[in-house]
CSV table of C-alpha atoms in Angstrom, one decimal:
chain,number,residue,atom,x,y,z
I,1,UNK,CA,16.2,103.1,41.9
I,2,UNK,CA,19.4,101.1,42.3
I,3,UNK,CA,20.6,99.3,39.8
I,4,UNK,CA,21.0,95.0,40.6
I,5,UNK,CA,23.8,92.8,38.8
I,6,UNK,CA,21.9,89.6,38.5
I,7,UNK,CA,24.7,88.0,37.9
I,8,UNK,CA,26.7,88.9,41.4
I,9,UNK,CA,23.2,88.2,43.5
I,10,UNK,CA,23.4,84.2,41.7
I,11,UNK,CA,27.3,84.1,41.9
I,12,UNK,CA,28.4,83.6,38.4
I,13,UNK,CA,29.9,85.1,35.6
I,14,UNK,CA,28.3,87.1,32.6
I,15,UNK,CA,29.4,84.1,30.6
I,16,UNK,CA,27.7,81.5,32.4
I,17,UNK,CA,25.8,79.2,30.4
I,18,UNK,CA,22.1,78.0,31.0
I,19,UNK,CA,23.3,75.4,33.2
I,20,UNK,CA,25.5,77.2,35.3
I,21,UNK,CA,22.8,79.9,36.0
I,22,UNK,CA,20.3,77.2,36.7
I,23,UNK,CA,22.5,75.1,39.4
I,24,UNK,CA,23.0,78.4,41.1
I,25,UNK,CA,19.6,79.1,41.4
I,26,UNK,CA,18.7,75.8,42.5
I,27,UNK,CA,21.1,75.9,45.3
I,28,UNK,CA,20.3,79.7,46.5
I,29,UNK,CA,16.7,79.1,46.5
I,30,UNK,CA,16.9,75.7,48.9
I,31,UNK,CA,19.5,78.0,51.4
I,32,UNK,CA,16.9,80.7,51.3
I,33,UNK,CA,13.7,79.2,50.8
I,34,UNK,CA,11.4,80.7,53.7
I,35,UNK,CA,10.0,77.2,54.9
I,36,UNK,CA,13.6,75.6,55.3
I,37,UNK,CA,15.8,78.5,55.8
I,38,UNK,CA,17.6,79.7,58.9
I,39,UNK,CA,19.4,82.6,57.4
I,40,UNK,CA,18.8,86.4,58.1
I,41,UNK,CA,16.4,87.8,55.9
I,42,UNK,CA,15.9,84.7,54.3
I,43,UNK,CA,12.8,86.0,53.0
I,44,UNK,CA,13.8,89.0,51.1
I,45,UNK,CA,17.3,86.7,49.7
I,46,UNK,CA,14.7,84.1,48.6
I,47,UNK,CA,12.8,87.1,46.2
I,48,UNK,CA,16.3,88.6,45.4
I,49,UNK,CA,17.5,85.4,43.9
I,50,UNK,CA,13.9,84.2,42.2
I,51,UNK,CA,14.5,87.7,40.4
I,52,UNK,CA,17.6,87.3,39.0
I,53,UNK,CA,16.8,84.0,37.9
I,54,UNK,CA,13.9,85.2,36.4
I,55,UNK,CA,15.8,87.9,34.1
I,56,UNK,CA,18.5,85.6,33.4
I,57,UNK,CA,17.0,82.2,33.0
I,58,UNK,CA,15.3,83.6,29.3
I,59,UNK,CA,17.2,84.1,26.5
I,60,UNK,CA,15.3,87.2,25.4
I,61,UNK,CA,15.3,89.0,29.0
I,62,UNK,CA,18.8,87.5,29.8
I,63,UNK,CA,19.7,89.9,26.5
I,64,UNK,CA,17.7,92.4,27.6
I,65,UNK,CA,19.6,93.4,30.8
I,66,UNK,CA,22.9,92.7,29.4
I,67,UNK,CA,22.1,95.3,27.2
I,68,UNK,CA,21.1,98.1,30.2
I,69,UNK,CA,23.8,96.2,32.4
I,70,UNK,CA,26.3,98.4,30.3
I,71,UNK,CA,25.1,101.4,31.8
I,72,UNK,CA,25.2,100.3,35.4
I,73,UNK,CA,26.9,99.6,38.3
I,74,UNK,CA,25.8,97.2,41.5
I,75,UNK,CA,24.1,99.5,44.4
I,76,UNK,CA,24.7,102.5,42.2
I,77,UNK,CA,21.3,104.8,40.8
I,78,UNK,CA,20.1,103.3,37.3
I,79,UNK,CA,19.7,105.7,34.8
I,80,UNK,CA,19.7,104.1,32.0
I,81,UNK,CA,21.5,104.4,28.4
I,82,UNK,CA,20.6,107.8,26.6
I,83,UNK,CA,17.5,107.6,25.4
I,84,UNK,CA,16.1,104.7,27.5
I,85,UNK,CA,12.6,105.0,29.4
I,86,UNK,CA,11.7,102.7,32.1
I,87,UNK,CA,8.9,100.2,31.4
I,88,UNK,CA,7.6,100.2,35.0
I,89,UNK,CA,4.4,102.2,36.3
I,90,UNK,CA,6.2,102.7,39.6
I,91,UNK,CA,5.9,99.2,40.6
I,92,UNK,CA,6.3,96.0,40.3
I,93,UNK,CA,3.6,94.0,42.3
I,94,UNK,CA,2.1,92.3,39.4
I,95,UNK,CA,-0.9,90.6,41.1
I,96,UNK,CA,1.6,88.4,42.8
I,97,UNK,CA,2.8,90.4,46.4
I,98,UNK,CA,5.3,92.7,44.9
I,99,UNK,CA,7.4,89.4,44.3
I,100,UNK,CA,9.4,91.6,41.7
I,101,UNK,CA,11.3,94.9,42.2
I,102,UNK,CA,11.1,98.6,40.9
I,103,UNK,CA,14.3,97.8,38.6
I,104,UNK,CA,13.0,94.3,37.4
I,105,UNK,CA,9.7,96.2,36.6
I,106,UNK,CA,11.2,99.1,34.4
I,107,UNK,CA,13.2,96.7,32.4
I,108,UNK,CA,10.6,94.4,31.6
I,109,UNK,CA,7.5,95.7,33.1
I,110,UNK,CA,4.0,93.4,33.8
I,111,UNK,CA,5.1,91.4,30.8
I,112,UNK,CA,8.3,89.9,32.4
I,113,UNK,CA,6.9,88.1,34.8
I,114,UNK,CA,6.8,84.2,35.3
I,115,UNK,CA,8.9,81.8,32.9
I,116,UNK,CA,8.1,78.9,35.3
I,117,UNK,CA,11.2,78.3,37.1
I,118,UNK,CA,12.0,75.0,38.9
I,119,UNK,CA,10.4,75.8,42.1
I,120,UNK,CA,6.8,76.1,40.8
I,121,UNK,CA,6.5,80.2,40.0
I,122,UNK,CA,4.5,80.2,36.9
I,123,UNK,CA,3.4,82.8,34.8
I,124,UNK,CA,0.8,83.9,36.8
I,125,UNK,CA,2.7,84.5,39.6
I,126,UNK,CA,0.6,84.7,42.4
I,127,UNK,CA,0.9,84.2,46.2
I,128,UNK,CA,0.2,80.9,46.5
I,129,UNK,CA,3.2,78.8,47.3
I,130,UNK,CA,3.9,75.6,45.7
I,131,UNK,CA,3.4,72.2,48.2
I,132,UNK,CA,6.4,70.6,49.4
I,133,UNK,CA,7.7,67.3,47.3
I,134,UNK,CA,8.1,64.0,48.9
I,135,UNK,CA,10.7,61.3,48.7
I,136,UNK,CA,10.7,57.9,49.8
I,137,UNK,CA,12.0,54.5,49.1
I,138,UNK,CA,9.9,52.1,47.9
I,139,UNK,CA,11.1,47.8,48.2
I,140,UNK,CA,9.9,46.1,45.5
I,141,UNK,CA,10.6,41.8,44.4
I,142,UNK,CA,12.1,41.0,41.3
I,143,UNK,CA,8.4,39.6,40.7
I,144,UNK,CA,7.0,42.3,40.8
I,145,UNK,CA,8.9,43.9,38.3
I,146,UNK,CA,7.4,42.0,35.8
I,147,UNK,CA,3.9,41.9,37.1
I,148,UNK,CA,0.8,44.3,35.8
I,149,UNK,CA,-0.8,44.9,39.2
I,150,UNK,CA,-0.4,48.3,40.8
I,151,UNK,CA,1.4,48.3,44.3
I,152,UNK,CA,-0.7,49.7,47.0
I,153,UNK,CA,1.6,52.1,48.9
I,154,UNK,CA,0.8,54.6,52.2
I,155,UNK,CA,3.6,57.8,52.8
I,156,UNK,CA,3.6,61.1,55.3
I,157,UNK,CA,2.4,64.2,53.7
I,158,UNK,CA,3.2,67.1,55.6
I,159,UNK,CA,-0.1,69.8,56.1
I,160,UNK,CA,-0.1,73.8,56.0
I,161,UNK,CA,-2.8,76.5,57.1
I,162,UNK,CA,-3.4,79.2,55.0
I,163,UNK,CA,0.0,81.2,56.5
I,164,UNK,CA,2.4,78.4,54.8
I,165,UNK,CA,2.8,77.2,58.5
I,166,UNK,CA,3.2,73.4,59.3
I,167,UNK,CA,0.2,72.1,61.1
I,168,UNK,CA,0.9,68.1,61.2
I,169,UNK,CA,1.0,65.1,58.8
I,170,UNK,CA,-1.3,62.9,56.9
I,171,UNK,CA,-1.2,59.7,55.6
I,172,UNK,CA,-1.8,59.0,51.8
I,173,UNK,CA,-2.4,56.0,50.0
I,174,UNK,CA,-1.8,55.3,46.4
I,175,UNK,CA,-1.9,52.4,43.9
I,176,UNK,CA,1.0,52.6,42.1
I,177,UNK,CA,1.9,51.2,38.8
I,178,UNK,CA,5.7,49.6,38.5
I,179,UNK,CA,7.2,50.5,35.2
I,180,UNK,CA,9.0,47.9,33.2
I,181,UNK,CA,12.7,47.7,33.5
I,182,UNK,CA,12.6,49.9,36.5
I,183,UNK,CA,16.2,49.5,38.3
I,184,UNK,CA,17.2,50.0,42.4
I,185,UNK,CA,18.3,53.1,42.9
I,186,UNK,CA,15.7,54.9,40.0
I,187,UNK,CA,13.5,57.6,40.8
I,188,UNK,CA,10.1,58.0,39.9
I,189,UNK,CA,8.3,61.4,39.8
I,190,UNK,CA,4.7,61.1,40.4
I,191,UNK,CA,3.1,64.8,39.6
I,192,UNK,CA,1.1,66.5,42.3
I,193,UNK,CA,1.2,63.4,44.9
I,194,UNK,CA,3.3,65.8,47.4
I,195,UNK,CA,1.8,68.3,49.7
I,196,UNK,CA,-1.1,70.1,49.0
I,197,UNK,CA,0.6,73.9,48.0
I,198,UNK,CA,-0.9,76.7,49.8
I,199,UNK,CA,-3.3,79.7,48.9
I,200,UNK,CA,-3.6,78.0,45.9
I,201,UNK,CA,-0.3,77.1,44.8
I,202,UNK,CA,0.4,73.4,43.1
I,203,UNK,CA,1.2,70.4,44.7
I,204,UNK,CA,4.4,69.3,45.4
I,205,UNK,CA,5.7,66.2,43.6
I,206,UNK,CA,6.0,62.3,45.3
I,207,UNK,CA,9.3,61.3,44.2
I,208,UNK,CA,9.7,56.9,44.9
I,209,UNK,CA,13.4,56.0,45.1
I,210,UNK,CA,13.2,52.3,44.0
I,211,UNK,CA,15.3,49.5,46.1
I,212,UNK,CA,15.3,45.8,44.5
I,213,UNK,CA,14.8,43.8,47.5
I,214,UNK,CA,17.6,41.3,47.4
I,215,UNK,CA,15.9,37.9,46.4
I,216,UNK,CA,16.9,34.3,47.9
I,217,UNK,CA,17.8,32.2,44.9
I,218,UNK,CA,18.6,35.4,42.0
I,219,UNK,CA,21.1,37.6,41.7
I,220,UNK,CA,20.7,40.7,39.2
I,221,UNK,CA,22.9,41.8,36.8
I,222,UNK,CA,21.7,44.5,34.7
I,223,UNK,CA,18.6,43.1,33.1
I,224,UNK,CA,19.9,39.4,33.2
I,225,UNK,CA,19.3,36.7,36.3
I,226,UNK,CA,21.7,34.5,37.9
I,227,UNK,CA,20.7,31.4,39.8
I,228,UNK,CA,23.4,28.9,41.1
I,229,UNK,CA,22.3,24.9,40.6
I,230,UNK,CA,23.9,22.6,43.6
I,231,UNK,CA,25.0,19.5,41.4
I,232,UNK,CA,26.5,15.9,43.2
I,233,UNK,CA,29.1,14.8,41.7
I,234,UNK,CA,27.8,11.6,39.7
I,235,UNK,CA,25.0,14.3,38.1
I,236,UNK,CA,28.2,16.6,36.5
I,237,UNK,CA,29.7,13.7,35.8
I,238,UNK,CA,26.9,11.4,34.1
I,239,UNK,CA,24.4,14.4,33.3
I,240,UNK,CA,20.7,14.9,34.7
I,241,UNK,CA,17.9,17.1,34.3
I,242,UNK,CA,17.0,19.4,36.6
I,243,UNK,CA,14.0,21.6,37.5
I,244,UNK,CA,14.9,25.0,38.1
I,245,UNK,CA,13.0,27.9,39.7
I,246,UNK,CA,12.4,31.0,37.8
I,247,UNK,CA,10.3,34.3,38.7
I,248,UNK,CA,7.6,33.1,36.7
I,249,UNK,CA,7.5,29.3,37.8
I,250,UNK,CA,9.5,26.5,36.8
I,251,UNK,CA,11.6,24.4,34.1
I,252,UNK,CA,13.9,21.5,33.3
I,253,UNK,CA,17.2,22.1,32.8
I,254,UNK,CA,19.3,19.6,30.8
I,255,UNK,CA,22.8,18.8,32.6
I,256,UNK,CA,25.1,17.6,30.0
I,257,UNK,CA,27.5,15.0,31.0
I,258,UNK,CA,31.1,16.3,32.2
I,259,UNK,CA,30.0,19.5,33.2
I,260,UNK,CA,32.3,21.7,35.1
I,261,UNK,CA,31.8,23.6,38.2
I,262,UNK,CA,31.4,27.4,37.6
I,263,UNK,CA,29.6,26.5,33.9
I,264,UNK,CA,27.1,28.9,32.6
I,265,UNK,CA,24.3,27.7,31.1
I,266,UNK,CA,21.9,30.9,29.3
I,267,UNK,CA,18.0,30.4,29.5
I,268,UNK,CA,16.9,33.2,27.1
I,269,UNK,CA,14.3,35.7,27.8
I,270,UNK,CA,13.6,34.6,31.2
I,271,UNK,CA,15.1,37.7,33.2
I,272,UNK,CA,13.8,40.9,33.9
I,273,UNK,CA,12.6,43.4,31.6
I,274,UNK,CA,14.2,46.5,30.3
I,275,UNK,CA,11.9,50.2,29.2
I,276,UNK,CA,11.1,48.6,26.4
I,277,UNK,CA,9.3,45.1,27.6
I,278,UNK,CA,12.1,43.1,26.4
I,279,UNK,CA,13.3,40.8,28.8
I,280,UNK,CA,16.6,40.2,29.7
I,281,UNK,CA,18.0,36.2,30.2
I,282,UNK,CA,18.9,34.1,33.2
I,283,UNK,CA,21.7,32.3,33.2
I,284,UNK,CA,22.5,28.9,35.6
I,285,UNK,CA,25.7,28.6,37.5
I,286,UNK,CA,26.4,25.4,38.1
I,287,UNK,CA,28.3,24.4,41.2
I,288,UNK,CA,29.5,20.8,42.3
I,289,UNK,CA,28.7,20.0,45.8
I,290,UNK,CA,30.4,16.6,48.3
I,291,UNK,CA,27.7,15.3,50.5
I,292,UNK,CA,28.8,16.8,53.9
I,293,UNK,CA,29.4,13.3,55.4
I,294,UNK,CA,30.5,9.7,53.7
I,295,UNK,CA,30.7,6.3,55.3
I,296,UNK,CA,33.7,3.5,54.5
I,297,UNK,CA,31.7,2.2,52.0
I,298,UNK,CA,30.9,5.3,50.3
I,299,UNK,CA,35.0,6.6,50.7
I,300,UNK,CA,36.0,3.3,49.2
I,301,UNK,CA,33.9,4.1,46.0
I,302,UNK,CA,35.4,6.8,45.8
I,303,UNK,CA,39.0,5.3,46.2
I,304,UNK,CA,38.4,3.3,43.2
I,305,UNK,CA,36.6,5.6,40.9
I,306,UNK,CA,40.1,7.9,41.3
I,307,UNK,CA,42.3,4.7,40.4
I,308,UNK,CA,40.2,4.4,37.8
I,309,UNK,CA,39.6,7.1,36.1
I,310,UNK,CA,43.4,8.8,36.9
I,311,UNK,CA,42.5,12.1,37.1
I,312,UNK,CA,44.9,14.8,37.6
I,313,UNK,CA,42.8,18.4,37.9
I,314,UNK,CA,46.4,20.4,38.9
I,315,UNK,CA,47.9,18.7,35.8
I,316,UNK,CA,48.5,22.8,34.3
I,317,UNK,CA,50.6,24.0,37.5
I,318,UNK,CA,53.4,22.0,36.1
I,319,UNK,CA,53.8,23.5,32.7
C-alpha cells in the first residue's frame, strides 16, 4: 500500500488554510469531473482528488494524516509510525463503488467517509451522482421588484439514463418568487431545481442571474430612482406643478419658482426596496427645455424679457 501526500495530489502546501484547500478542490474537481472532462484518466484523477479533499477538508482527519504523514513519503510503501495498526479491513469500498482507497481506508476506515463536500458527496456516499446545476439569466422591470406575484419562468434541464449519460433536454416551468431588494447582476440559488441526479443522487441546483431591464423614464442608483422632468422655461422661472410618473402610479410635484436646470428634488420612500422592505427614494432631475422652433413674435418676447431682466449667467468666468 503506497502511501498518498494529499496535499501534492490538491497542489498546496501543508500550511494551507481551509480556503486554500477548498478553492483547490473546487477547481480539480470541475477539470476532472467525468461528465465535463477531457483529460486522460479523468475518472480515476476525479476520485484521487475527492479523496484528498475528503481527508483534508475536516479538521479532525486533516490532523489525523498529518500525524501518519510524518512517517511517509509520496509513492513510497506506508508502514506506518511504530506501533500503528491500519484501520482498514482490506478495503475501502464502503457501500459507495470503492470511491475511497486502501490507504484512505486504514487511516480512517468505514467511519471516514462523507463530510459532504461541495459537489454533493454526502455521508452516505453512494453511487448515485449528483444532477447537474443550471444557470440562467432572468429580466426582470423595476416593477416587479416591488410586486408580490411570483414570475412564471420556463429553462432547459439537461436528462440522463441510468449510466450518467446525456439523453436530451426538457423544459421546466417554475413560478418564481422575486425577493425584495434583489439587484442586476445577483444570483439566486433555488435548491434541487437543476437536473434530476442519477441512480439516486440529488438534484442539481437552478441558479437565476438577475438583469434589471433598463426602464424608459428611471434610472437606478443603488436603491434610489432618478427621473428627469422637461421644464419650459416660463414653468422654472414662474413655478408649476407637475404630475410625475412613479413605479407605483402617479403624483404632483411642486416646481418652485427660479428653479435651476440640473436641480434635485427628493420624493422619499418611493424607490426600490432593499432586503429589508425598506424602500429607497426617487429623486427628480429637473432639466429646462427651448421649444425646438419660435416665430418673430415669440423671438421678440424673448428680446425683451433679456433687456429686462439683464441677466448675465457667465457673470463667474470673469472673476
Amino acid at each position: 500500500m503506497d502511501f498518498k501526500d494529499y496535499y501534492k495530489i490538491l497542489g498546496v502546501e501543508p500550511t494551507a488554510d481551509d480556503k486554500a484547500i477548498k478553492a483547490a478542490y473546487r477547481k480539480l474537481a470541475r477539470k476532472y469531473h467525468p461528465d465535463v472532462s477531457k483529460e486522460r484518466d479523468a475518472e480515476n484523477q476525479f476520485k484521487e482528488v475527492n479523496e484528498a479533499y475528503e481527508a483534508l477538508s475536516s479538521p479532525e482527519k486533516r490532523a489525523e494524516y498529518d500525524e501518519l504523514r510524518k512517517y511517509g513519503q509520496h509513492g513510497r510503501p506506508f508502514q506506518g509510525p511504530p506501533g500503528w495498526q491500519s484501520r482498514g479491513g482490506g478495503g475501502a469500498d464502503f457501500g459507495g463503488g470503492g470511491d475511497f482507497s486502501d490507504f484512505f481506508s486504514s487511516i480512517f476506515g468505514s467511519a471516514g467517509r462523507g463530510n459532504g463536500n461541495p459537489f454533493g458527496r454526502g455521508q452516505q456516499r453512494s453511487t448515485g451522482r449528483r444532477g447537474q446545476d443550471v444557470e440562467m439569466e432572468l429580466a426582470i422591470f423595476l416593477e416587479e421588484t416591488l410586486a408580490n406575484e411570483s414570475k412564471k419562468i420556463s429553462f432547459q434541464v439537461p436528462q440522463y439514463n441510468a449510466a450518467g449519460q446525456r439523453v436530451g433536454d426538457t423544459t421546466k416551468t417554475l413560478n418564481v418568487k422575486i425577493p425584495a431588494g434583489v439587484a442586476d447582476g445577483e444570483r439566486i440559488r433555488l435548491k434541487g431545481q437543476g437536473a434530476p441526479g442519477v441512480g439516486g443522487g440529488a438534484n442539481g441546483d437552478l441558479y437565476l442571474i438577475i438583469r434589471l431591464a433598463p426602464h424608459p423614464l428611471f434610472d437606478v442608483e443603488g436603491h434610489d430612482l432618478i427621473i428627469t422632468v422637461p421644464l419650459a422655461p416660463w414653468e422654472a422661472a414662474l413655478g408649476t406643478k407637475v404630475e410625475m410618473p412613479t413605479l407605483t402610479g402617479k403624483l404632483n410635484l411642486t416646481i418652485r419658482p427660479d428653479s435651476q436646470s440640473g436641480q434635485r428634488l427628493r420624493i422619499k420612500g418611493m424607490g426600490l426596496s432593499n432586503k429589508q422592505g425598506q424602500r429607497g427614494d426617487l429623486y427628480a432631475q429637473l432639466k429646462v427645455v427651448m421649444p425646438a422652433q419660435s416665430d418673430a413674435a415669440t423671438r421678440e418676447l424673448w428680446t425683451k424679457l433679456s433687456e429686462k431682466a439683464g441677466f448675465n449667467p457667465r457673470t463667474q468666468w470673469s472673476k
